[in-house]
Coordinates of C-alpha atoms and ligand atoms in Angstrom, one line a residue:
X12 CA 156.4 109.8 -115.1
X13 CA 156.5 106.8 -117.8
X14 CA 159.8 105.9 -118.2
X15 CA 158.5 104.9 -121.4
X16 CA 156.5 107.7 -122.4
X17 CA 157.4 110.9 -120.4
X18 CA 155.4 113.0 -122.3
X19 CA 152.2 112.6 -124.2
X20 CA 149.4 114.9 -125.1
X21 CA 145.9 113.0 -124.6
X22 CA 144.9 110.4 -122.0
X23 CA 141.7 108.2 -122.0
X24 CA 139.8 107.0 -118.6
X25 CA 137.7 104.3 -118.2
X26 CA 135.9 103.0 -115.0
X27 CA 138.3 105.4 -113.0
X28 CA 140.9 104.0 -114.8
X29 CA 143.8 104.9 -117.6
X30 CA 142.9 103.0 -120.6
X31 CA 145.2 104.8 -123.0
X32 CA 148.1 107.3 -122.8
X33 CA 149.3 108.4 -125.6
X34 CA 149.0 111.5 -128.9
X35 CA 145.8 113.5 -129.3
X36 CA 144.9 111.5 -132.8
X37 CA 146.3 108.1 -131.6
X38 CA 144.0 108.5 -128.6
X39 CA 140.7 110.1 -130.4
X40 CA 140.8 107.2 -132.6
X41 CA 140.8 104.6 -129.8
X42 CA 137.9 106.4 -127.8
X43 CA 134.5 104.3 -128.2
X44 CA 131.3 107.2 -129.3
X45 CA 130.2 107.1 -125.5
X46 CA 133.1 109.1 -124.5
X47 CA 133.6 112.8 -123.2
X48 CA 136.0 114.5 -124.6
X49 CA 137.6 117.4 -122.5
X50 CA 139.7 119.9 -124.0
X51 CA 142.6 121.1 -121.6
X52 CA 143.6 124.2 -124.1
X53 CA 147.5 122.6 -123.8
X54 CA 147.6 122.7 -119.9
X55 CA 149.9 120.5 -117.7
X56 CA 148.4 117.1 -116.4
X57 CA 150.6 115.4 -114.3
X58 CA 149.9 112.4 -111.6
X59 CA 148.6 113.6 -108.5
X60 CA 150.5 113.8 -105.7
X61 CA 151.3 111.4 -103.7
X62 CA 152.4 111.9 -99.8
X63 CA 153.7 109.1 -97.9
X64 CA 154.2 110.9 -94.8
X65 CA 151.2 113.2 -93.6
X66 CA 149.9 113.7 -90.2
X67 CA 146.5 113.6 -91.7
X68 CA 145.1 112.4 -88.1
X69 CA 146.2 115.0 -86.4
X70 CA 146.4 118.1 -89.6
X71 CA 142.9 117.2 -90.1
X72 CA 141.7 118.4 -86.3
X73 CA 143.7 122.1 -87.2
X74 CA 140.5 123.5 -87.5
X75 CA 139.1 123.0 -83.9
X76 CA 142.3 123.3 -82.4
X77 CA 143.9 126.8 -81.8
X78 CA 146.4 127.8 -84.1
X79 CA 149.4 129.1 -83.0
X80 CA 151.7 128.7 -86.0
X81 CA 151.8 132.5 -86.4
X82 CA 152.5 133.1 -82.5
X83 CA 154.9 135.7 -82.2
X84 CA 154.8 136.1 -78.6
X85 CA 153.5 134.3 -75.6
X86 CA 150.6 136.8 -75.4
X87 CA 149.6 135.5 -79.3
X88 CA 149.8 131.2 -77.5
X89 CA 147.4 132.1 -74.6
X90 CA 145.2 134.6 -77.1
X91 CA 144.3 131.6 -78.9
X92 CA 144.7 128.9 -76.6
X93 CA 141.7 131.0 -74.6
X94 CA 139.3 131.6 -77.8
X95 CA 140.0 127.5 -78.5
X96 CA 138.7 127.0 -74.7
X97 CA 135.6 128.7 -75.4
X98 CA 134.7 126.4 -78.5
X99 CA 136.4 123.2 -76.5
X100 CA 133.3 120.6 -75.5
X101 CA 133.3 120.2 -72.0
X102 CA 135.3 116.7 -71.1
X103 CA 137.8 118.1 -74.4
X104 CA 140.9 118.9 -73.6
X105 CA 142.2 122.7 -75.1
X106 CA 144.6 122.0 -77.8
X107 CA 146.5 124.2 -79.6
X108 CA 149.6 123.7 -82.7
X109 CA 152.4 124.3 -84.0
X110 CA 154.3 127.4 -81.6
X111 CA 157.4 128.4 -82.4
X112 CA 160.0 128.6 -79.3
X113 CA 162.2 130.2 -81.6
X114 CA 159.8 132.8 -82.8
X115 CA 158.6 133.3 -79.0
X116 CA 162.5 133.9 -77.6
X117 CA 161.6 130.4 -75.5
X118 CA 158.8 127.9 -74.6
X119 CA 155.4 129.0 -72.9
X120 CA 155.4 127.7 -69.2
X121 CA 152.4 125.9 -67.3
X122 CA 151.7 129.1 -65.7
X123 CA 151.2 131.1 -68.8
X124 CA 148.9 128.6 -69.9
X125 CA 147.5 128.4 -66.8
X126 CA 146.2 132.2 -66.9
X127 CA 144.8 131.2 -70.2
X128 CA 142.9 128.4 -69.4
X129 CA 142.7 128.0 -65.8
X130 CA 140.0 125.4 -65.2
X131 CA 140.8 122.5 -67.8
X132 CA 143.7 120.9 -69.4
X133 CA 145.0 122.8 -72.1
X134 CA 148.4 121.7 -74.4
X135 CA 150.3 123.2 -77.0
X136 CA 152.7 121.1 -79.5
X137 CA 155.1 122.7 -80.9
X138 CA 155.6 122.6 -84.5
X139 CA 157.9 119.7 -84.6
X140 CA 155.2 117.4 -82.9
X141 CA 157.8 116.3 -80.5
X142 CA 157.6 118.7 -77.6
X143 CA 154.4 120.3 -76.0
X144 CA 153.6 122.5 -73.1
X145 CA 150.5 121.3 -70.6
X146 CA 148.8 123.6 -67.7
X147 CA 149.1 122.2 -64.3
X148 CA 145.2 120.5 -64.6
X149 CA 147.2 118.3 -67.8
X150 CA 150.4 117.8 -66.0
X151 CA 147.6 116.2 -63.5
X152 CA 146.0 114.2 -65.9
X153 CA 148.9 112.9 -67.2
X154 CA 150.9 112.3 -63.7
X155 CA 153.2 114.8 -64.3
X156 CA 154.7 116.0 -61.3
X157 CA 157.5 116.8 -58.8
X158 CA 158.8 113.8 -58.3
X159 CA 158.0 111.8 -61.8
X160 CA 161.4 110.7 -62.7
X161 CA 162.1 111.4 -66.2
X162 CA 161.4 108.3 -68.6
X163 CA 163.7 106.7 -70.9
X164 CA 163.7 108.1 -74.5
X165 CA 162.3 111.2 -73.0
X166 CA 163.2 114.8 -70.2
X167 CA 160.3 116.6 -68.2
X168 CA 161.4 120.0 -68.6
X169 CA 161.8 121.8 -64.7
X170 CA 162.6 125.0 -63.1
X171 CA 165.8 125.9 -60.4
X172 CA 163.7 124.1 -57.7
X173 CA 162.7 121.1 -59.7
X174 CA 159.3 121.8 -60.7
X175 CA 157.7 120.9 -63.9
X176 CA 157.6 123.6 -65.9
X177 CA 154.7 122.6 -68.2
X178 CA 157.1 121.4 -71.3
X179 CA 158.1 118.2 -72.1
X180 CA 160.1 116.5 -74.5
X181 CA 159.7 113.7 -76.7
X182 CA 158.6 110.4 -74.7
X183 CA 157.9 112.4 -72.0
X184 CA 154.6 113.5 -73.7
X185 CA 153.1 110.0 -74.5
X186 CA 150.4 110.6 -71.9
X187 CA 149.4 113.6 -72.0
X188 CA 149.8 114.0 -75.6
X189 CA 147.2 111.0 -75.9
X190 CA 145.2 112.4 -73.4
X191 CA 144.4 115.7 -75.0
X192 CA 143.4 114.3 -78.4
X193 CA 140.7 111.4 -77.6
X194 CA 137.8 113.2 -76.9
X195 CA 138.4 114.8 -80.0
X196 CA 139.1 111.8 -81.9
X197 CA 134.8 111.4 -82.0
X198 CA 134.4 113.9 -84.4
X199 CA 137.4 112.1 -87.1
X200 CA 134.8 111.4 -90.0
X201 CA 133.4 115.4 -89.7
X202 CA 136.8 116.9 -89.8
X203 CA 138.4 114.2 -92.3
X204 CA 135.6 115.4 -94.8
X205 CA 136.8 118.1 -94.9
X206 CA 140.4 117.6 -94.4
X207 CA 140.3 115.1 -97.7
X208 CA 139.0 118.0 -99.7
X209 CA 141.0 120.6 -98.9
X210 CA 144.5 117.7 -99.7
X211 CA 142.9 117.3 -103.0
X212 CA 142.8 120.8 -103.8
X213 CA 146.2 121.1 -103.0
X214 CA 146.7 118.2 -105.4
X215 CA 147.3 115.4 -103.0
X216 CA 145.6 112.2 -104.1
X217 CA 146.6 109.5 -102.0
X218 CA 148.9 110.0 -98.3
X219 CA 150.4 107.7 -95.6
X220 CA 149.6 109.2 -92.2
X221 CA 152.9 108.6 -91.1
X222 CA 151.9 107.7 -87.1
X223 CA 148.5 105.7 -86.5
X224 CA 147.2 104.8 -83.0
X225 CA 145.1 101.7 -82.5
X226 CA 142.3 104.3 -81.1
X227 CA 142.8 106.3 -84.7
X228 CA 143.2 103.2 -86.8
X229 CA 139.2 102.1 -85.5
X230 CA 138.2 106.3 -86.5
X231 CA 139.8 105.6 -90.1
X232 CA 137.7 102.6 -90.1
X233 CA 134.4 104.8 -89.5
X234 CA 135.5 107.4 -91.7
X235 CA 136.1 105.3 -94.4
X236 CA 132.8 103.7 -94.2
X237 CA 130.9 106.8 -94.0
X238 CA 132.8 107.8 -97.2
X239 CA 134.5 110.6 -95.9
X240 CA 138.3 110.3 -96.9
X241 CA 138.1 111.9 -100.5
X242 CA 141.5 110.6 -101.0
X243 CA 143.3 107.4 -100.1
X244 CA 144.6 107.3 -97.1
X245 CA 147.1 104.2 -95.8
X246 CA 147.7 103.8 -92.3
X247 CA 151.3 103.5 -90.8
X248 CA 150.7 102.3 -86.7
X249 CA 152.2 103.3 -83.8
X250 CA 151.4 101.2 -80.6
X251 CA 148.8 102.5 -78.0
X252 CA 150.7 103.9 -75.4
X253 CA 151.8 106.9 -77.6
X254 CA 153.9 107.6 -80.8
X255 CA 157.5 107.8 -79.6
X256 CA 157.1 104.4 -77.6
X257 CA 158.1 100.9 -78.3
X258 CA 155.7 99.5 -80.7
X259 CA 153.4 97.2 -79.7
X260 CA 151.5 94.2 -81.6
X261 CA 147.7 96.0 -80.4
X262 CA 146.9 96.7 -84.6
X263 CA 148.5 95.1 -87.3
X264 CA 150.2 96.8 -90.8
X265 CA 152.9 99.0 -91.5
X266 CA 154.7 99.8 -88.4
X267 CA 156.3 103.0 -87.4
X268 CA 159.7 102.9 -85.3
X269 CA 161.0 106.2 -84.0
X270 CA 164.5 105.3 -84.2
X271 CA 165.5 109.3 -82.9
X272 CA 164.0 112.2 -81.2
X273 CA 163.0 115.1 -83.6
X274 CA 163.6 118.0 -82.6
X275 CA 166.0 116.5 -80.3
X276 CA 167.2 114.5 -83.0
X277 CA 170.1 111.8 -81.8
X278 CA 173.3 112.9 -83.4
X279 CA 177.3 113.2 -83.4
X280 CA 179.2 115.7 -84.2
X281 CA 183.1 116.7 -83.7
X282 CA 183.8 119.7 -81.5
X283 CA 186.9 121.0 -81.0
X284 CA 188.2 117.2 -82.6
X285 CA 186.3 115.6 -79.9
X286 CA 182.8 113.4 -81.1
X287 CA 180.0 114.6 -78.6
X288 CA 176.5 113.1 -78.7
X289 CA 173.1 114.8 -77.9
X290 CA 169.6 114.6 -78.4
X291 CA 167.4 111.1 -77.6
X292 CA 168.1 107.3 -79.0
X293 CA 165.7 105.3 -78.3
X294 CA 167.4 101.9 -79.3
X295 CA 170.3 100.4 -79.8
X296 CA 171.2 99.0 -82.8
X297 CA 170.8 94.9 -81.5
X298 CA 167.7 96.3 -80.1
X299 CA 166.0 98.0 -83.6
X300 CA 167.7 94.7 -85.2
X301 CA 165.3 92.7 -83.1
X302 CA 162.8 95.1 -83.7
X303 CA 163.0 94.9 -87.6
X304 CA 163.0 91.2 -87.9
X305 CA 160.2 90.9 -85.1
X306 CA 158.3 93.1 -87.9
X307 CA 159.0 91.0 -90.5
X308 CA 158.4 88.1 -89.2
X309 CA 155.0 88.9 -88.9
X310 CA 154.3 90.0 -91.9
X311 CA 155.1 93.7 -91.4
X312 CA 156.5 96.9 -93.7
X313 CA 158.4 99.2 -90.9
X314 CA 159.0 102.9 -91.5
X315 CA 162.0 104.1 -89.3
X316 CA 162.0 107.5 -88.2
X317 CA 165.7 109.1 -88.2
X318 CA 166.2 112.4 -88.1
X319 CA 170.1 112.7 -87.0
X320 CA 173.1 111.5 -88.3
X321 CA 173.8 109.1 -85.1
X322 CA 170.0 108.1 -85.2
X323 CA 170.4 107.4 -89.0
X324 CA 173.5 105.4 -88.6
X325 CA 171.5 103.4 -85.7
X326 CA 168.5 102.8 -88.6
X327 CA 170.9 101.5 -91.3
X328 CA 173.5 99.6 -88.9
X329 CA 170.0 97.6 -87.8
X330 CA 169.1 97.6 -91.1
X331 CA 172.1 95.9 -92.5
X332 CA 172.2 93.6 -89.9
X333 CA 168.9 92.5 -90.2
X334 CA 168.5 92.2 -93.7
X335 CA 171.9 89.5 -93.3
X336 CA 169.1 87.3 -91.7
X337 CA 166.3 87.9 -94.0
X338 CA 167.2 90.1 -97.1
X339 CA 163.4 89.6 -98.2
X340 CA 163.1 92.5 -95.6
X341 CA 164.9 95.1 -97.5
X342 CA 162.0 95.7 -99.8
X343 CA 159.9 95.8 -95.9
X344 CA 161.8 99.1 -94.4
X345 CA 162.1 102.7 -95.5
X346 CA 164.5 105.6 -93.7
X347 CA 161.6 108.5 -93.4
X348 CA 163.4 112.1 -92.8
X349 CA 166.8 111.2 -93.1
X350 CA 167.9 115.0 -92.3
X351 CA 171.7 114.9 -91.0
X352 CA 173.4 112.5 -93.5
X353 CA 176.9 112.4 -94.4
X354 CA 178.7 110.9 -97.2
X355 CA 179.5 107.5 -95.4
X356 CA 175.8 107.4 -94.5
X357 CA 174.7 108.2 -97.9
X358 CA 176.6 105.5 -99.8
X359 CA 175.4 102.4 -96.7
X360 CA 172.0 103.7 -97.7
X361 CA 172.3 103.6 -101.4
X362 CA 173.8 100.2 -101.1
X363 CA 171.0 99.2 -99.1
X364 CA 168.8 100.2 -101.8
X365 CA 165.8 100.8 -99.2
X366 CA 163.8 104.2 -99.7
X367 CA 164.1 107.3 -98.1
X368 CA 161.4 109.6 -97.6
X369 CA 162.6 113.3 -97.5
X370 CA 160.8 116.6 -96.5
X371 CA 161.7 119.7 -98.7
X372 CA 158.9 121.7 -97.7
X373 CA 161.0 122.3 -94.2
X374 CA 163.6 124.6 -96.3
X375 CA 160.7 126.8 -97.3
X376 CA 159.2 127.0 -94.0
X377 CA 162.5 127.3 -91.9
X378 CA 165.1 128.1 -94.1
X379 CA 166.3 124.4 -92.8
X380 CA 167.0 125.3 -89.7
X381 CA 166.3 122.4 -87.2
X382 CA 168.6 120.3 -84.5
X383 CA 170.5 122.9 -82.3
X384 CA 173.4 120.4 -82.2
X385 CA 174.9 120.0 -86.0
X386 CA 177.2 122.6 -85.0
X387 CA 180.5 123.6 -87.3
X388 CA 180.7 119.7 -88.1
X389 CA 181.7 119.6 -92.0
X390 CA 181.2 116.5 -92.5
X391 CA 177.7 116.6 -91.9
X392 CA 175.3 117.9 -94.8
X393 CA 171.2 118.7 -94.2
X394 CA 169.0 117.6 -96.5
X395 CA 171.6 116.5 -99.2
X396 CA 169.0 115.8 -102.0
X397 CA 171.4 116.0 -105.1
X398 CA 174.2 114.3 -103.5
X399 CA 171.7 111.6 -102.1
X400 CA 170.2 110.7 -105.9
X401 CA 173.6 110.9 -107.1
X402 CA 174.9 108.6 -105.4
X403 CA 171.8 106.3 -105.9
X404 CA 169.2 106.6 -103.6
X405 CA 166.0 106.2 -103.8
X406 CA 164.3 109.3 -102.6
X407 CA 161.0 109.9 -102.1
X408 CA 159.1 113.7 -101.0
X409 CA 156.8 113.8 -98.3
X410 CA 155.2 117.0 -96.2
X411 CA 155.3 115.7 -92.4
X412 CA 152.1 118.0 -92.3
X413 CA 151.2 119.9 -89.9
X414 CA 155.3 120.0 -89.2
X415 CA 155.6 121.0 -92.7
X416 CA 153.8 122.9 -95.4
X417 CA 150.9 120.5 -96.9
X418 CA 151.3 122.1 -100.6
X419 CA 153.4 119.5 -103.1
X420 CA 153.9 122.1 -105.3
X421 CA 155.4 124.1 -101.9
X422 CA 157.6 121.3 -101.2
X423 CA 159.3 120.9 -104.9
X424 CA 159.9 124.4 -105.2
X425 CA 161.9 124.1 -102.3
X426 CA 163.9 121.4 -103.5
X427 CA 164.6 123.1 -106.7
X428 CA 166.0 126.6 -104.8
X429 CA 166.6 125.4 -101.8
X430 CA 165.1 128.8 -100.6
X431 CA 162.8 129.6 -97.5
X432 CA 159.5 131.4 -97.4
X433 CA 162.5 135.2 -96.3
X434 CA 164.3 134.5 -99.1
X435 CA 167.3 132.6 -97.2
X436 CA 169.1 130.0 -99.5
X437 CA 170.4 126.9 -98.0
X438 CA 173.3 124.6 -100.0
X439 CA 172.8 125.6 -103.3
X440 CA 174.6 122.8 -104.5
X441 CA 171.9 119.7 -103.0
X442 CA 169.2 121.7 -105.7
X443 CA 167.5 119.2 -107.6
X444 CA 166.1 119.6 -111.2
X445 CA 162.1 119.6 -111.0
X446 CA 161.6 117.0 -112.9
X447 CA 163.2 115.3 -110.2
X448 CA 161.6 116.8 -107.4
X449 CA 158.5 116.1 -109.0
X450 CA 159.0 112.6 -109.9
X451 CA 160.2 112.6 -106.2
X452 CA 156.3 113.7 -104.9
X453 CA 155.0 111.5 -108.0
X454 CA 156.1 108.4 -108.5
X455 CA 159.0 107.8 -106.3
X456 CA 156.5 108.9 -103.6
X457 CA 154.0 106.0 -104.8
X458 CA 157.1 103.3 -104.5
X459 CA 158.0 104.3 -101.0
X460 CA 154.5 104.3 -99.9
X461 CA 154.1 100.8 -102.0
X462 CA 151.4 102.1 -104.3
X463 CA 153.1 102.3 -107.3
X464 CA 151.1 99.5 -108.9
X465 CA 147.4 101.6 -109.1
X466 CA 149.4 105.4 -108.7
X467 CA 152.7 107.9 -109.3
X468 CA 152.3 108.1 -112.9
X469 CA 150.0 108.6 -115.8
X470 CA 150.1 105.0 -117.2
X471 CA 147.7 102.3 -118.9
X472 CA 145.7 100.4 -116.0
X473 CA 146.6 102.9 -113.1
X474 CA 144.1 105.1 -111.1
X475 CA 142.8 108.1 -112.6
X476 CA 144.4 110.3 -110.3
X477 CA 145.8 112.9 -112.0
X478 CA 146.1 117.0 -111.8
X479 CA 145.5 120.1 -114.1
X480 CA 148.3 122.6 -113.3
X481 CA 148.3 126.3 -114.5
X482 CA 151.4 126.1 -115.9
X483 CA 154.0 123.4 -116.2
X484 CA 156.1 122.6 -113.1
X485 CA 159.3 121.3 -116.1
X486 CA 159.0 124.8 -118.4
X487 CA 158.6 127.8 -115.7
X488 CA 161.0 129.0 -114.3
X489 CA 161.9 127.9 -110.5
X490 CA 160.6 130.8 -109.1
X491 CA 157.4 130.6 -109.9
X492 CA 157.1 126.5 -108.8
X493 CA 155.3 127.2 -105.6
X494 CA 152.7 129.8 -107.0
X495 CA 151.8 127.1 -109.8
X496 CA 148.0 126.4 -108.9
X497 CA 145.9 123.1 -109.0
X498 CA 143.4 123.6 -111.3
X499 CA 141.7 120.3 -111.1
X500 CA 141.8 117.5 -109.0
X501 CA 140.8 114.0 -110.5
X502 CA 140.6 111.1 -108.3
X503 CA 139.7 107.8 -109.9
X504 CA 138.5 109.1 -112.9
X505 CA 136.0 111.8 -110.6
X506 CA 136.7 115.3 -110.6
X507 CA 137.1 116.3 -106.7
X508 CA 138.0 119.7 -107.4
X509 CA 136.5 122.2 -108.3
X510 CA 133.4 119.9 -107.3
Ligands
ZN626 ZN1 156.2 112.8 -89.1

């Protein structure tokens, strides 16, 4: 991933650092006699993997919670959801991830959670993070009921009589999605040990967890000093009252704007000639204007969340309005997801020149389904990764895991074939080459995530973080991209894994 040097065969670290890159003899006769010389046998290195959007905070808990990810009925959601309850603390909410309403022919209602877990709150997200179901003792607890008027930026889902069915949507959730996660916030250091390890066997060396609370941001500070994040692990914040909310000033750093809904993703498409809008904005564009130069101002980098085309156009309108009054802050903002694009959209973005940070990984697990709303509309293209670098964008991979498969190697296959987990191939034609997907995950990943200077590529004075791959992700063919293993993981210079 040196533009300079794409290929070499021999690397030499010192002090968890590259000291040389370069041929076998031209780098054995610039080791000093202390060094250990480790013969790969002519296997792949490559930089390790870099993830700029990660729900490590949340992914890393997937192991207490109950997961529901293979639910293929109701039955399957309050199965688990009832075996969690018997390993949930007392005080702990029962939390459970990643259903599929699509795979379950509709959402689970308070009432089958209810005969689940009857006596506690219990709350299942659905896999896009953006809609959960609660039993009647969370609706409670998070002053859910009957007459709670639906909030801005967010719906209460209720039945013929105007009862609260249990699921909510986007903002909606703030509380109660809050509520179910702090008691088990105490145990972050215990579950991020072992959450760091098993992101570097996948190859992942350094991640921005994409949405941060204040609460979180003082359990990363723990972890950290108990020594438990094996990899690096930067911090984008949300404000304390819940992710999809207005951001506040309560932590400093990298800020996070939801710009859109996710699944509900804001967007505009033509039907029958006629432009109809759905899904949830949560600004305007004067308002995420303000937003961005408020950011700025103090010192801030802001990731913006837009998922559909009409949330995306509200991101770079702002954008380009803001920048007019300090273009310094063009190198402060990045368009994460970016799903719903069209060919207007791509070229304001490529003449903004800000990154985007893309998920491939979601056309392996879904096939690319997502937004119920993008309709027949031509002009608007999912997850247009070839036209996108085309037409000069800078384009970053990410996972958005738990949402999305955590596996780079997962993620770049599916940019390469544009093919899901069944087999189902989406817009041949956005396929990128893998040495783009994977400079995409490498080093284009590092320079969204602002890292670029210590990781991304194998180069003279950067981290040691690098990857031994069974066979090279450039040579084999596409097919066999996502069954390519990690043999090693080296962070700094350590190997992680094996241990
Ligand atoms: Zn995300």
């Amino acid at each position: 991933m040196d533009a300079s040097l794409p290929m070499a065969q021999a690397l030499a670290v010192k002090d968890g650092r590259i000291v040389e890159v370069g041929g076998t003899d031209e780098v054995l006769w610039l080791r000093e006699d202390d060094y250990e010389v480790i013969d790969l046998e002519g296997r792949t290195v490559v930089p390790g993997f870099v993830d700029p959007h990660n729900h490590f905070s949340i992914g890393a808990f997937e192991t207490l919670w109950a997961d529901c990810r293979g639910a293929r009925s109701v039955a399957d959601v309050q199965r688990a959801l009832a075996a969690a309850a018997r390993e949930t603390p007392a005080g702990a909410w029962v939390r459970g991830v990643g259903y599929d309403h699509h795979v379950l022919s509709g959402h689970p209602t308070r009432g089958d959670l209810d005969a689940a877990v009857p006596d506690r709150p219990a709350l299942v997200m659905h896999f896009s993070h953006h809609q959960c179901v609660g039993n009647s003792r969370a609706l409670v607890e998070a002053g859910v009921a009957r007459a709670t008027p639906d909030p801005p930026g967010g719906e209460i889902a209720r039945d013929k009589s105007g009862e609260p069915t249990g699921l909510l949507f986007e903002r909606a959730m703030s509380r109660a999605e809050t509520a179910s996660r702090e008691a088990w916030e105490a145990r972050f250091t215990e579950v991020a040990r072992a959450a760091s390890r098993r992101y570097a066997a996948l190859g992942i060396t350094a991640i921005q967890d994409a949405a941060v609370t204040p609460a979180m941001a003082r359990r990363y500070a723990d972890a950290r000093a108990a020594g438990a994040l094996a990899i690096e692990v930067g911090e984008v914040m949300v404000g304390a009252r819940g992710w999809f909310e207005r951001p506040d000033d309560a932590a400093p750093g990298r800020l996070k704007i939801f710009v859109d809904g996710g699944y509900r993703c804001a967007m505009r498409v033509l039907r029958d000639g006629a432009p109809r809008t759905s899904g949830f904005l949560f600004y305007t564009r004067e308002e995420l204007t303000a937003l961005l130069l408020a950011a700025w101002r103090a010192d801030r980098n802001v990731v913006c969340h837009a998922i559909g085309n009409l949330g995306i156009e509200t991101a770079v309108g702002a954008i380009e309005d803001a920048v007019r009054t300090m273009p310094e802050g063009r190198a402060r903002v990045r368009i994460d997801h970016a799903i719903f694009l069209t060919a207007e959209l791509i070229a304001r973005i490529a003449d903004l020149g800000v990154w985007v940070v893309a998920q491939p990984s979601f056309l392996w697990d879904r096939g690319g389904a997502a937004a119920p709303d993008r309709a027949t509309d031509e002009s608007i293209r999912v997850r247009p990764f070839a036209s996108a670098l085309r037409a000069g964008v800078k384009q970053a991979f990410s996972s958005d895991h738990p949402c999305g498969s955590n596996a780079p190697l997962v993620g770049i296959a599916a940019a390469v074939t544009r093919t899901s987990r069944e087999g189902r191939v989406t817009a041949p034609q956005e396929a990128l080459s893998a040495s783009a997907a994977l400079e995409a995950y490498t080093l284009g990943a590092a320079r969204a995530a602002g890292i670029d200077a210590v990781a991304g590529s194998l180069e003279s004075g950067k981290r040691a973080d690098l990857l031994v791959l069974s066979s090279n992700p450039l040579e084999c063919p596409a097919t066999q991209l996502a069954s390519i293993q990690v043999l090693e993981t080296w962070i700094k210079g350590v190997r992680l894994n094996p241990p």
